[in-house]
Amino acid sequence: MPAKKNFEKYAKLLNPIDDLMFCKMAEHKEFCEEILRVILEDDGLTVIEAIPQWQGKNLTGRSVVLDAKCVTGDGRQINIEVQKADDDNHLKRARYNAAVLTTNISETGKKFEFIPDVCIVFISKFDIFDGGLPLYHIDKVVRETGQVIEDGLTEIFVNTINYDGSKPARLMKLFTENDAYSNDEFPITSELKSILKSSEGGSRAMNEILEKLISDEKRESEKRGEKRGREEGIMLGKKEGAKIIAKTMIEEGLPTELIMRYTGLSEEAVAALQG
């Protein structure tokens, strides 16, 4: 890998709030189970399946890639998202993720009564509601009567910036602070974080994730170029793909040198995307 030493140095600065580390940790259903027990306040919750970077297909519109899709022992489907940048309408992102997830897990002809419950857990490095709290539950309420409607969709927004001493807030410290560990309270999260940040095997694992991310982005951009059906379209697709890859790497906090090596963009071009 080009700039291997640079990446290994960078990997030590990663935390679970970063996509690269989170998707590797989410390969372990025990990790997802530990954090969901805290956020959903359910010590008996079990995760029977965890799929990082799960692809939800929409044949007529926008598809999605969820950071992690979990299935619990009681049949709930849970999407865990981590987000560092406050750069979009994330409430609508959560709504759309829930819709695509529901569509993909629902069987044709099945009565709506039996459609699986869906839960969105959105972990961010910013307070989406500016309420000063570390955790928010979204309820659907009848305006006229105040009746809370249970339709099988649960949305919980957690942030890493508001600390109130609660268990979710203590967990969020591990998501953002380099040297924060709690082996007694959050043993699985602490162990996996330590392995990925400190061991040679951990650095290699995240190295592989980065290479796959870049390879997938390049493949998709070339497909878009090929659809144009002209040579100039293919070249344009590659150029636009390089910019998309660079933006993804910028969001992850990767150093400029590493971005330039992988995308072929000039330092000026990378700087323009950072502006």
PDB file of C-alpha atoms in Angstrom:
ATOM      1  CA  MET A   1       0.000   0.000   0.000  1.00  0.00           C
ATOM      2  CA  PRO A   2       1.419   3.444  -0.859  1.00  0.00           C
ATOM      3  CA  ALA A   3       2.166   5.569   2.174  1.00  0.00           C
ATOM      4  CA  LYS A   4       1.728   2.561   4.462  1.00  0.00           C
ATOM      5  CA  LYS A   5       3.598   4.207   7.329  1.00  0.00           C
ATOM      6  CA  ASN A   6       1.435   7.312   7.026  1.00  0.00           C
ATOM      7  CA  PHE A   7      -1.725   5.245   7.232  1.00  0.00           C
ATOM      8  CA  GLU A   8      -0.533   3.210  10.217  1.00  0.00           C
ATOM      9  CA  LYS A   9       0.257   6.455  12.020  1.00  0.00           C
ATOM     10  CA  TYR A  10      -3.172   7.797  11.096  1.00  0.00           C
ATOM     11  CA  ALA A  11      -4.914   4.561  12.175  1.00  0.00           C
ATOM     12  CA  LYS A  12      -3.784   5.154  15.757  1.00  0.00           C
ATOM     13  CA  LEU A  13      -5.872   8.346  15.758  1.00  0.00           C
ATOM     14  CA  LEU A  14      -9.048   6.583  14.663  1.00  0.00           C
ATOM     15  CA  ASN A  15     -11.942   5.950  17.037  1.00  0.00           C
ATOM     16  CA  PRO A  16     -15.299   4.137  16.747  1.00  0.00           C
ATOM     17  CA  ILE A  17     -16.985   7.363  15.542  1.00  0.00           C
ATOM     18  CA  ASP A  18     -14.898   6.991  12.355  1.00  0.00           C
ATOM     19  CA  ASP A  19     -16.489   4.874   9.630  1.00  0.00           C
ATOM     20  CA  LEU A  20     -13.300   2.900   9.015  1.00  0.00           C
ATOM     21  CA  MET A  21     -13.031   1.697  12.591  1.00  0.00           C
ATOM     22  CA  PHE A  22     -16.748   1.353  13.246  1.00  0.00           C
ATOM     23  CA  CYS A  23     -17.429  -0.925  10.274  1.00  0.00           C
ATOM     24  CA  LYS A  24     -14.565  -3.195  11.324  1.00  0.00           C
ATOM     25  CA  MET A  25     -15.801  -3.347  14.923  1.00  0.00           C
ATOM     26  CA  ALA A  26     -19.365  -3.963  13.690  1.00  0.00           C
ATOM     27  CA  GLU A  27     -18.233  -7.268  12.193  1.00  0.00           C
ATOM     28  CA  HIS A  28     -18.478  -8.504  15.775  1.00  0.00           C
ATOM     29  CA  LYS A  29     -22.100  -8.884  16.805  1.00  0.00           C
ATOM     30  CA  GLU A  30     -20.994  -8.730  20.443  1.00  0.00           C
ATOM     31  CA  PHE A  31     -19.856  -5.138  19.897  1.00  0.00           C
ATOM     32  CA  CYS A  32     -23.204  -4.163  18.404  1.00  0.00           C
ATOM     33  CA  GLU A  33     -24.968  -5.957  21.227  1.00  0.00           C
ATOM     34  CA  GLU A  34     -22.972  -4.114  23.877  1.00  0.00           C
ATOM     35  CA  ILE A  35     -23.666  -0.646  22.543  1.00  0.00           C
ATOM     36  CA  LEU A  36     -27.321  -1.381  21.732  1.00  0.00           C
ATOM     37  CA  ARG A  37     -27.931  -2.648  25.259  1.00  0.00           C
ATOM     38  CA  VAL A  38     -26.710   0.712  26.535  1.00  0.00           C
ATOM     39  CA  ILE A  39     -28.499   2.967  24.054  1.00  0.00           C
ATOM     40  CA  LEU A  40     -31.781   1.035  24.083  1.00  0.00           C
ATOM     41  CA  GLU A  41     -31.553   0.469  27.848  1.00  0.00           C
ATOM     42  CA  ASP A  42     -32.165  -3.258  27.456  1.00  0.00           C
ATOM     43  CA  ASP A  43     -29.671  -5.508  29.248  1.00  0.00           C
ATOM     44  CA  GLY A  44     -31.384  -8.584  27.840  1.00  0.00           C
ATOM     45  CA  LEU A  45     -31.068  -7.561  24.189  1.00  0.00           C
ATOM     46  CA  THR A  46     -29.316 -10.085  21.970  1.00  0.00           C
ATOM     47  CA  VAL A  47     -27.909  -9.544  18.486  1.00  0.00           C
ATOM     48  CA  ILE A  48     -28.079 -12.662  16.345  1.00  0.00           C
ATOM     49  CA  GLU A  49     -26.670 -11.057  13.189  1.00  0.00           C
ATOM     50  CA  ALA A  50     -24.592  -7.964  12.443  1.00  0.00           C
ATOM     51  CA  ILE A  51     -23.755  -6.867   8.904  1.00  0.00           C
ATOM     52  CA  PRO A  52     -21.456  -3.845   8.438  1.00  0.00           C
ATOM     53  CA  GLN A  53     -21.800  -1.810   5.232  1.00  0.00           C
ATOM     54  CA  TRP A  54     -25.140  -3.472   4.445  1.00  0.00           C
ATOM     55  CA  GLN A  55     -26.499  -2.512   1.019  1.00  0.00           C
ATOM     56  CA  GLY A  56     -30.174  -1.670   0.756  1.00  0.00           C
ATOM     57  CA  LYS A  57     -31.332  -1.732  -2.849  1.00  0.00           C
ATOM     58  CA  ASN A  58     -33.885   0.592  -4.414  1.00  0.00           C
ATOM     59  CA  LEU A  59     -34.427  -0.463  -8.032  1.00  0.00           C
ATOM     60  CA  THR A  60     -36.213   2.760  -8.997  1.00  0.00           C
ATOM     61  CA  GLY A  61     -34.365   5.296  -6.865  1.00  0.00           C
ATOM     62  CA  ARG A  62     -31.530   5.880  -4.454  1.00  0.00           C
ATOM     63  CA  SER A  63     -30.016   2.830  -2.758  1.00  0.00           C
ATOM     64  CA  VAL A  64     -28.249   3.062   0.617  1.00  0.00           C
ATOM     65  CA  VAL A  65     -25.258   1.576   2.388  1.00  0.00           C
ATOM     66  CA  LEU A  66     -25.914   1.337   6.118  1.00  0.00           C
ATOM     67  CA  ASP A  67     -22.966   1.447   8.521  1.00  0.00           C
ATOM     68  CA  ALA A  68     -24.384  -1.600  10.284  1.00  0.00           C
ATOM     69  CA  LYS A  69     -27.588  -3.638  10.118  1.00  0.00           C
ATOM     70  CA  CYS A  70     -28.344  -5.761  13.149  1.00  0.00           C
ATOM     71  CA  VAL A  71     -31.043  -8.333  13.796  1.00  0.00           C
ATOM     72  CA  THR A  72     -32.030  -8.856  17.430  1.00  0.00           C
ATOM     73  CA  GLY A  73     -33.298 -11.991  19.101  1.00  0.00           C
ATOM     74  CA  ASP A  74     -36.840 -10.593  19.205  1.00  0.00           C
ATOM     75  CA  GLY A  75     -36.853  -9.922  15.456  1.00  0.00           C
ATOM     76  CA  ARG A  76     -36.109  -6.200  15.367  1.00  0.00           C
ATOM     77  CA  GLN A  77     -33.995  -4.844  12.525  1.00  0.00           C
ATOM     78  CA  ILE A  78     -31.658  -2.090  13.716  1.00  0.00           C
ATOM     79  CA  ASN A  79     -29.598   0.311  11.636  1.00  0.00           C
ATOM     80  CA  ILE A  80     -26.647   1.829  13.513  1.00  0.00           C
ATOM     81  CA  GLU A  81     -25.174   4.887  11.810  1.00  0.00           C
ATOM     82  CA  VAL A  82     -22.125   6.925  12.826  1.00  0.00           C
ATOM     83  CA  GLN A  83     -21.764  10.446  11.465  1.00  0.00           C
ATOM     84  CA  LYS A  84     -19.008  12.997  12.033  1.00  0.00           C
ATOM     85  CA  ALA A  85     -20.022  15.792   9.674  1.00  0.00           C
ATOM     86  CA  ASP A  86     -23.080  17.993  10.175  1.00  0.00           C
ATOM     87  CA  ASP A  87     -23.367  18.515   6.432  1.00  0.00           C
ATOM     88  CA  ASP A  88     -26.826  17.296   5.455  1.00  0.00           C
ATOM     89  CA  ASN A  89     -30.410  16.853   6.630  1.00  0.00           C
ATOM     90  CA  HIS A  90     -29.725  13.827   8.812  1.00  0.00           C
ATOM     91  CA  LEU A  91     -33.312  13.559  10.003  1.00  0.00           C
ATOM     92  CA  LYS A  92     -34.337  12.858   6.418  1.00  0.00           C
ATOM     93  CA  ARG A  93     -31.344  10.526   6.048  1.00  0.00           C
ATOM     94  CA  ALA A  94     -32.614   8.495   9.011  1.00  0.00           C
ATOM     95  CA  ARG A  95     -36.155   8.456   7.606  1.00  0.00           C
ATOM     96  CA  TYR A  96     -34.928   7.284   4.207  1.00  0.00           C
ATOM     97  CA  ASN A  97     -32.700   4.588   5.707  1.00  0.00           C
ATOM     98  CA  ALA A  98     -35.669   3.266   7.661  1.00  0.00           C
ATOM     99  CA  ALA A  99     -37.833   3.208   4.526  1.00  0.00           C
ATOM    100  CA  VAL A 100     -35.263   1.361   2.390  1.00  0.00           C
ATOM    101  CA  LEU A 101     -34.482  -1.084   5.199  1.00  0.00           C
ATOM    102  CA  THR A 102     -38.192  -1.827   5.682  1.00  0.00           C
ATOM    103  CA  THR A 103     -38.680  -2.358   1.946  1.00  0.00           C
ATOM    104  CA  ASN A 104     -35.744  -4.757   1.714  1.00  0.00           C
ATOM    105  CA  ILE A 105     -36.794  -6.953   4.636  1.00  0.00           C
ATOM    106  CA  SER A 106     -40.529  -7.133   3.861  1.00  0.00           C
ATOM    107  CA  GLU A 107     -41.869 -10.172   2.042  1.00  0.00           C
ATOM    108  CA  THR A 108     -44.231  -9.850  -0.882  1.00  0.00           C
ATOM    109  CA  GLY A 109     -47.850 -10.419   0.102  1.00  0.00           C
ATOM    110  CA  LYS A 110     -47.194 -10.334   3.815  1.00  0.00           C
ATOM    111  CA  LYS A 111     -49.724  -8.446   5.907  1.00  0.00           C
ATOM    112  CA  PHE A 112     -48.464  -5.141   7.278  1.00  0.00           C
ATOM    113  CA  GLU A 113     -49.137  -6.426  10.761  1.00  0.00           C
ATOM    114  CA  PHE A 114     -46.180  -8.786  10.395  1.00  0.00           C
ATOM    115  CA  ILE A 115     -43.643  -6.373   8.906  1.00  0.00           C
ATOM    116  CA  PRO A 116     -40.586  -6.414  11.212  1.00  0.00           C
ATOM    117  CA  ASP A 117     -40.012  -3.512  13.572  1.00  0.00           C
ATOM    118  CA  VAL A 118     -37.202  -1.179  12.537  1.00  0.00           C
ATOM    119  CA  CYS A 119     -34.991   0.908  14.772  1.00  0.00           C
ATOM    120  CA  ILE A 120     -32.582   3.646  13.686  1.00  0.00           C
ATOM    121  CA  VAL A 121     -29.728   4.437  16.086  1.00  0.00           C
ATOM    122  CA  PHE A 122     -27.933   7.543  14.841  1.00  0.00           C
ATOM    123  CA  ILE A 123     -24.630   8.335  16.590  1.00  0.00           C
ATOM    124  CA  SER A 124     -23.180  11.735  15.712  1.00  0.00           C
ATOM    125  CA  LYS A 125     -20.318  14.003  16.669  1.00  0.00           C
ATOM    126  CA  PHE A 126     -22.777  16.914  16.878  1.00  0.00           C
ATOM    127  CA  ASP A 127     -26.068  17.630  18.628  1.00  0.00           C
ATOM    128  CA  ILE A 128     -28.637  17.470  15.846  1.00  0.00           C
ATOM    129  CA  PHE A 129     -31.318  19.045  18.086  1.00  0.00           C
ATOM    130  CA  ASP A 130     -29.135  21.553  19.994  1.00  0.00           C
ATOM    131  CA  GLY A 131     -30.885  20.481  23.187  1.00  0.00           C
ATOM    132  CA  GLY A 132     -27.798  19.926  25.303  1.00  0.00           C
ATOM    133  CA  LEU A 133     -28.599  16.243  25.886  1.00  0.00           C
ATOM    134  CA  PRO A 134     -26.537  13.189  24.899  1.00  0.00           C
ATOM    135  CA  LEU A 135     -29.544  11.129  23.766  1.00  0.00           C
ATOM    136  CA  TYR A 136     -32.928  11.836  22.178  1.00  0.00           C
ATOM    137  CA  HIS A 137     -35.893   9.502  21.547  1.00  0.00           C
ATOM    138  CA  ILE A 138     -38.226  10.439  18.687  1.00  0.00           C
ATOM    139  CA  ASP A 139     -41.912   9.707  19.295  1.00  0.00           C
ATOM    140  CA  LYS A 140     -44.772   9.957  16.831  1.00  0.00           C
ATOM    141  CA  VAL A 141     -47.577  11.832  18.579  1.00  0.00           C
ATOM    142  CA  VAL A 142     -51.163  12.697  17.607  1.00  0.00           C
ATOM    143  CA  ARG A 143     -51.182  16.484  17.839  1.00  0.00           C
ATOM    144  CA  GLU A 144     -54.784  16.799  18.965  1.00  0.00           C
ATOM    145  CA  THR A 145     -54.770  14.180  21.715  1.00  0.00           C
ATOM    146  CA  GLY A 146     -51.127  13.679  22.669  1.00  0.00           C
ATOM    147  CA  GLN A 147     -51.473   9.959  21.971  1.00  0.00           C
ATOM    148  CA  VAL A 148     -48.141   8.267  21.217  1.00  0.00           C
ATOM    149  CA  ILE A 149     -48.360   6.092  18.102  1.00  0.00           C
ATOM    150  CA  GLU A 150     -46.466   2.803  17.954  1.00  0.00           C
ATOM    151  CA  ASP A 151     -46.011   1.901  14.295  1.00  0.00           C
ATOM    152  CA  GLY A 152     -42.909  -0.261  14.595  1.00  0.00           C
ATOM    153  CA  LEU A 153     -40.372   2.494  13.884  1.00  0.00           C
ATOM    154  CA  THR A 154     -38.016   3.636  16.641  1.00  0.00           C
ATOM    155  CA  GLU A 155     -35.535   6.483  16.179  1.00  0.00           C
ATOM    156  CA  ILE A 156     -32.842   7.304  18.729  1.00  0.00           C
ATOM    157  CA  PHE A 157     -30.241  10.015  18.218  1.00  0.00           C
ATOM    158  CA  VAL A 158     -27.078   9.911  20.306  1.00  0.00           C
ATOM    159  CA  ASN A 159     -24.279  12.474  20.255  1.00  0.00           C
ATOM    160  CA  THR A 160     -20.740  12.541  21.579  1.00  0.00           C
ATOM    161  CA  ILE A 161     -20.510  16.203  22.640  1.00  0.00           C
ATOM    162  CA  ASN A 162     -22.985  16.457  25.539  1.00  0.00           C
ATOM    163  CA  TYR A 163     -21.735  14.681  28.660  1.00  0.00           C
ATOM    164  CA  ASP A 164     -24.103  14.248  31.611  1.00  0.00           C
ATOM    165  CA  GLY A 165     -22.471  11.294  33.345  1.00  0.00           C
ATOM    166  CA  SER A 166     -25.075   8.797  32.107  1.00  0.00           C
ATOM    167  CA  LYS A 167     -24.091   5.391  30.756  1.00  0.00           C
ATOM    168  CA  PRO A 168     -24.713   6.355  27.089  1.00  0.00           C
ATOM    169  CA  ALA A 169     -22.569   9.474  27.590  1.00  0.00           C
ATOM    170  CA  ARG A 170     -19.800   7.389  29.164  1.00  0.00           C
ATOM    171  CA  LEU A 171     -19.926   5.028  26.184  1.00  0.00           C
ATOM    172  CA  MET A 172     -19.657   7.951  23.773  1.00  0.00           C
ATOM    173  CA  LYS A 173     -16.327   8.926  25.341  1.00  0.00           C
ATOM    174  CA  LEU A 174     -14.922   5.673  23.969  1.00  0.00           C
ATOM    175  CA  PHE A 175     -16.264   6.616  20.539  1.00  0.00           C
ATOM    176  CA  THR A 176     -14.301   9.873  20.307  1.00  0.00           C
ATOM    177  CA  GLU A 177     -11.423  10.070  22.797  1.00  0.00           C
ATOM    178  CA  ASN A 178      -8.158   8.401  21.768  1.00  0.00           C
ATOM    179  CA  ASP A 179      -7.179   7.081  25.187  1.00  0.00           C
ATOM    180  CA  ALA A 180     -10.659   6.428  26.582  1.00  0.00           C
ATOM    181  CA  TYR A 181     -11.254   2.796  27.587  1.00  0.00           C
ATOM    182  CA  SER A 182     -13.514   1.151  30.148  1.00  0.00           C
ATOM    183  CA  ASN A 183     -12.707  -2.533  30.364  1.00  0.00           C
ATOM    184  CA  ASP A 184     -15.085  -3.119  33.268  1.00  0.00           C
ATOM    185  CA  GLU A 185     -18.133  -1.279  31.915  1.00  0.00           C
ATOM    186  CA  PHE A 186     -17.663  -1.685  28.135  1.00  0.00           C
ATOM    187  CA  PRO A 187     -15.233  -4.619  27.771  1.00  0.00           C
ATOM    188  CA  ILE A 188     -15.947  -5.546  24.141  1.00  0.00           C
ATOM    189  CA  THR A 189     -15.851  -2.001  22.794  1.00  0.00           C
ATOM    190  CA  SER A 190     -12.653  -1.333  24.760  1.00  0.00           C
ATOM    191  CA  GLU A 191     -10.914  -4.507  23.595  1.00  0.00           C
ATOM    192  CA  LEU A 192     -11.749  -4.105  19.898  1.00  0.00           C
ATOM    193  CA  LYS A 193     -10.804  -0.435  19.946  1.00  0.00           C
ATOM    194  CA  SER A 194      -7.464  -1.267  21.549  1.00  0.00           C
ATOM    195  CA  ILE A 195      -6.713  -4.016  19.027  1.00  0.00           C
ATOM    196  CA  LEU A 196      -7.496  -1.852  16.001  1.00  0.00           C
ATOM    197  CA  LYS A 197      -5.588   1.155  17.302  1.00  0.00           C
ATOM    198  CA  SER A 198      -2.518  -0.563  18.705  1.00  0.00           C
ATOM    199  CA  SER A 199      -1.837  -3.921  17.057  1.00  0.00           C
ATOM    200  CA  GLU A 200      -0.209  -4.651  13.710  1.00  0.00           C
ATOM    201  CA  GLY A 201      -3.137  -6.863  12.776  1.00  0.00           C
ATOM    202  CA  GLY A 202      -5.580  -4.069  13.579  1.00  0.00           C
ATOM    203  CA  SER A 203      -3.757  -1.591  11.354  1.00  0.00           C
ATOM    204  CA  ARG A 204      -3.677  -4.173   8.576  1.00  0.00           C
ATOM    205  CA  ALA A 205      -7.424  -4.780   8.920  1.00  0.00           C
ATOM    206  CA  MET A 206      -8.287  -1.104   8.567  1.00  0.00           C
ATOM    207  CA  ASN A 207      -5.779  -0.792   5.751  1.00  0.00           C
ATOM    208  CA  GLU A 208      -7.776  -3.453   3.890  1.00  0.00           C
ATOM    209  CA  ILE A 209     -11.032  -1.594   4.569  1.00  0.00           C
ATOM    210  CA  LEU A 210      -9.594   1.624   3.153  1.00  0.00           C
ATOM    211  CA  GLU A 211      -8.377  -0.151   0.018  1.00  0.00           C
ATOM    212  CA  LYS A 212     -11.791  -1.791  -0.460  1.00  0.00           C
ATOM    213  CA  LEU A 213     -13.540   1.558   0.020  1.00  0.00           C
ATOM    214  CA  ILE A 214     -11.390   3.164  -2.651  1.00  0.00           C
ATOM    215  CA  SER A 215     -11.728   0.178  -5.005  1.00  0.00           C
ATOM    216  CA  ASP A 216     -15.530   0.174  -4.674  1.00  0.00           C
ATOM    217  CA  GLU A 217     -15.760   3.925  -5.275  1.00  0.00           C
ATOM    218  CA  LYS A 218     -13.573   3.654  -8.385  1.00  0.00           C
ATOM    219  CA  ARG A 219     -15.652   0.786  -9.739  1.00  0.00           C
ATOM    220  CA  GLU A 220     -18.907   2.687  -9.233  1.00  0.00           C
ATOM    221  CA  SER A 221     -17.563   5.874 -10.819  1.00  0.00           C
ATOM    222  CA  GLU A 222     -16.341   3.943 -13.873  1.00  0.00           C
ATOM    223  CA  LYS A 223     -19.754   2.303 -14.206  1.00  0.00           C
ATOM    224  CA  ARG A 224     -21.364   5.740 -14.234  1.00  0.00           C
ATOM    225  CA  GLY A 225     -18.911   6.814 -16.910  1.00  0.00           C
ATOM    226  CA  GLU A 226     -19.573   3.727 -19.021  1.00  0.00           C
ATOM    227  CA  LYS A 227     -23.288   4.418 -18.941  1.00  0.00           C
ATOM    228  CA  ARG A 228     -22.622   7.646 -20.796  1.00  0.00           C
ATOM    229  CA  GLY A 229     -21.557   5.426 -23.704  1.00  0.00           C
ATOM    230  CA  ARG A 230     -18.720   7.693 -24.868  1.00  0.00           C
ATOM    231  CA  GLU A 231     -15.002   7.770 -24.180  1.00  0.00           C
ATOM    232  CA  GLU A 232     -15.171  11.284 -22.806  1.00  0.00           C
ATOM    233  CA  GLY A 233     -17.950  10.139 -20.517  1.00  0.00           C
ATOM    234  CA  ILE A 234     -15.759   7.385 -19.116  1.00  0.00           C
ATOM    235  CA  MET A 235     -12.922   9.839 -18.500  1.00  0.00           C
ATOM    236  CA  LEU A 236     -15.312  12.252 -16.835  1.00  0.00           C
ATOM    237  CA  GLY A 237     -16.649   9.439 -14.685  1.00  0.00           C
ATOM    238  CA  LYS A 238     -13.125   8.611 -13.530  1.00  0.00           C
ATOM    239  CA  LYS A 239     -12.378  12.240 -12.689  1.00  0.00           C
ATOM    240  CA  GLU A 240     -15.606  12.659 -10.791  1.00  0.00           C
ATOM    241  CA  GLY A 241     -14.976   9.352  -9.061  1.00  0.00           C
ATOM    242  CA  ALA A 242     -11.580  10.582  -7.874  1.00  0.00           C
ATOM    243  CA  LYS A 243     -13.272  13.618  -6.349  1.00  0.00           C
ATOM    244  CA  ILE A 244     -15.888  11.434  -4.633  1.00  0.00           C
ATOM    245  CA  ILE A 245     -13.162   9.212  -3.206  1.00  0.00           C
ATOM    246  CA  ALA A 246     -11.201  12.276  -2.063  1.00  0.00           C
ATOM    247  CA  LYS A 247     -14.245  13.724  -0.324  1.00  0.00           C
ATOM    248  CA  THR A 248     -14.819  10.442   1.497  1.00  0.00           C
ATOM    249  CA  MET A 249     -11.185  10.378   2.614  1.00  0.00           C
ATOM    250  CA  ILE A 250     -11.351  14.026   3.701  1.00  0.00           C
ATOM    251  CA  GLU A 251     -14.418  13.264   5.832  1.00  0.00           C
ATOM    252  CA  GLU A 252     -12.448  10.453   7.458  1.00  0.00           C
ATOM    253  CA  GLY A 253      -9.653  12.890   8.294  1.00  0.00           C
ATOM    254  CA  LEU A 254      -7.037  11.198   6.117  1.00  0.00           C
ATOM    255  CA  PRO A 255      -3.858  13.219   5.449  1.00  0.00           C
ATOM    256  CA  THR A 256      -3.588  15.151   2.182  1.00  0.00           C
ATOM    257  CA  GLU A 257      -0.556  13.159   1.033  1.00  0.00           C
ATOM    258  CA  LEU A 258      -2.441   9.889   1.316  1.00  0.00           C
ATOM    259  CA  ILE A 259      -5.449  11.322  -0.554  1.00  0.00           C
ATOM    260  CA  MET A 260      -3.201  12.552  -3.366  1.00  0.00           C
ATOM    261  CA  ARG A 261      -1.497   9.157  -3.698  1.00  0.00           C
ATOM    262  CA  TYR A 262      -4.777   7.235  -3.961  1.00  0.00           C
ATOM    263  CA  THR A 263      -6.771   9.601  -6.158  1.00  0.00           C
ATOM    264  CA  GLY A 264      -4.119  11.149  -8.367  1.00  0.00           C
ATOM    265  CA  LEU A 265      -5.464  14.598  -7.546  1.00  0.00           C
ATOM    266  CA  SER A 266      -3.128  17.533  -7.071  1.00  0.00           C
ATOM    267  CA  GLU A 267      -2.631  19.194  -3.706  1.00  0.00           C
ATOM    268  CA  GLU A 268      -4.571  22.194  -5.013  1.00  0.00           C
ATOM    269  CA  ALA A 269      -7.507  20.002  -6.086  1.00  0.00           C
ATOM    270  CA  VAL A 270      -7.651  18.318  -2.676  1.00  0.00           C
ATOM    271  CA  ALA A 271      -7.448  21.697  -0.945  1.00  0.00           C
ATOM    272  CA  ALA A 272     -10.378  22.949  -3.057  1.00  0.00           C
ATOM    273  CA  LEU A 273     -12.496  20.006  -1.932  1.00  0.00           C
ATOM    274  CA  GLN A 274     -11.630  20.723   1.685  1.00  0.00           C
ATOM    275  CA  GLY A 275     -12.852  24.324   1.405  1.00  0.00           C
TER     276      GLY A 275
END
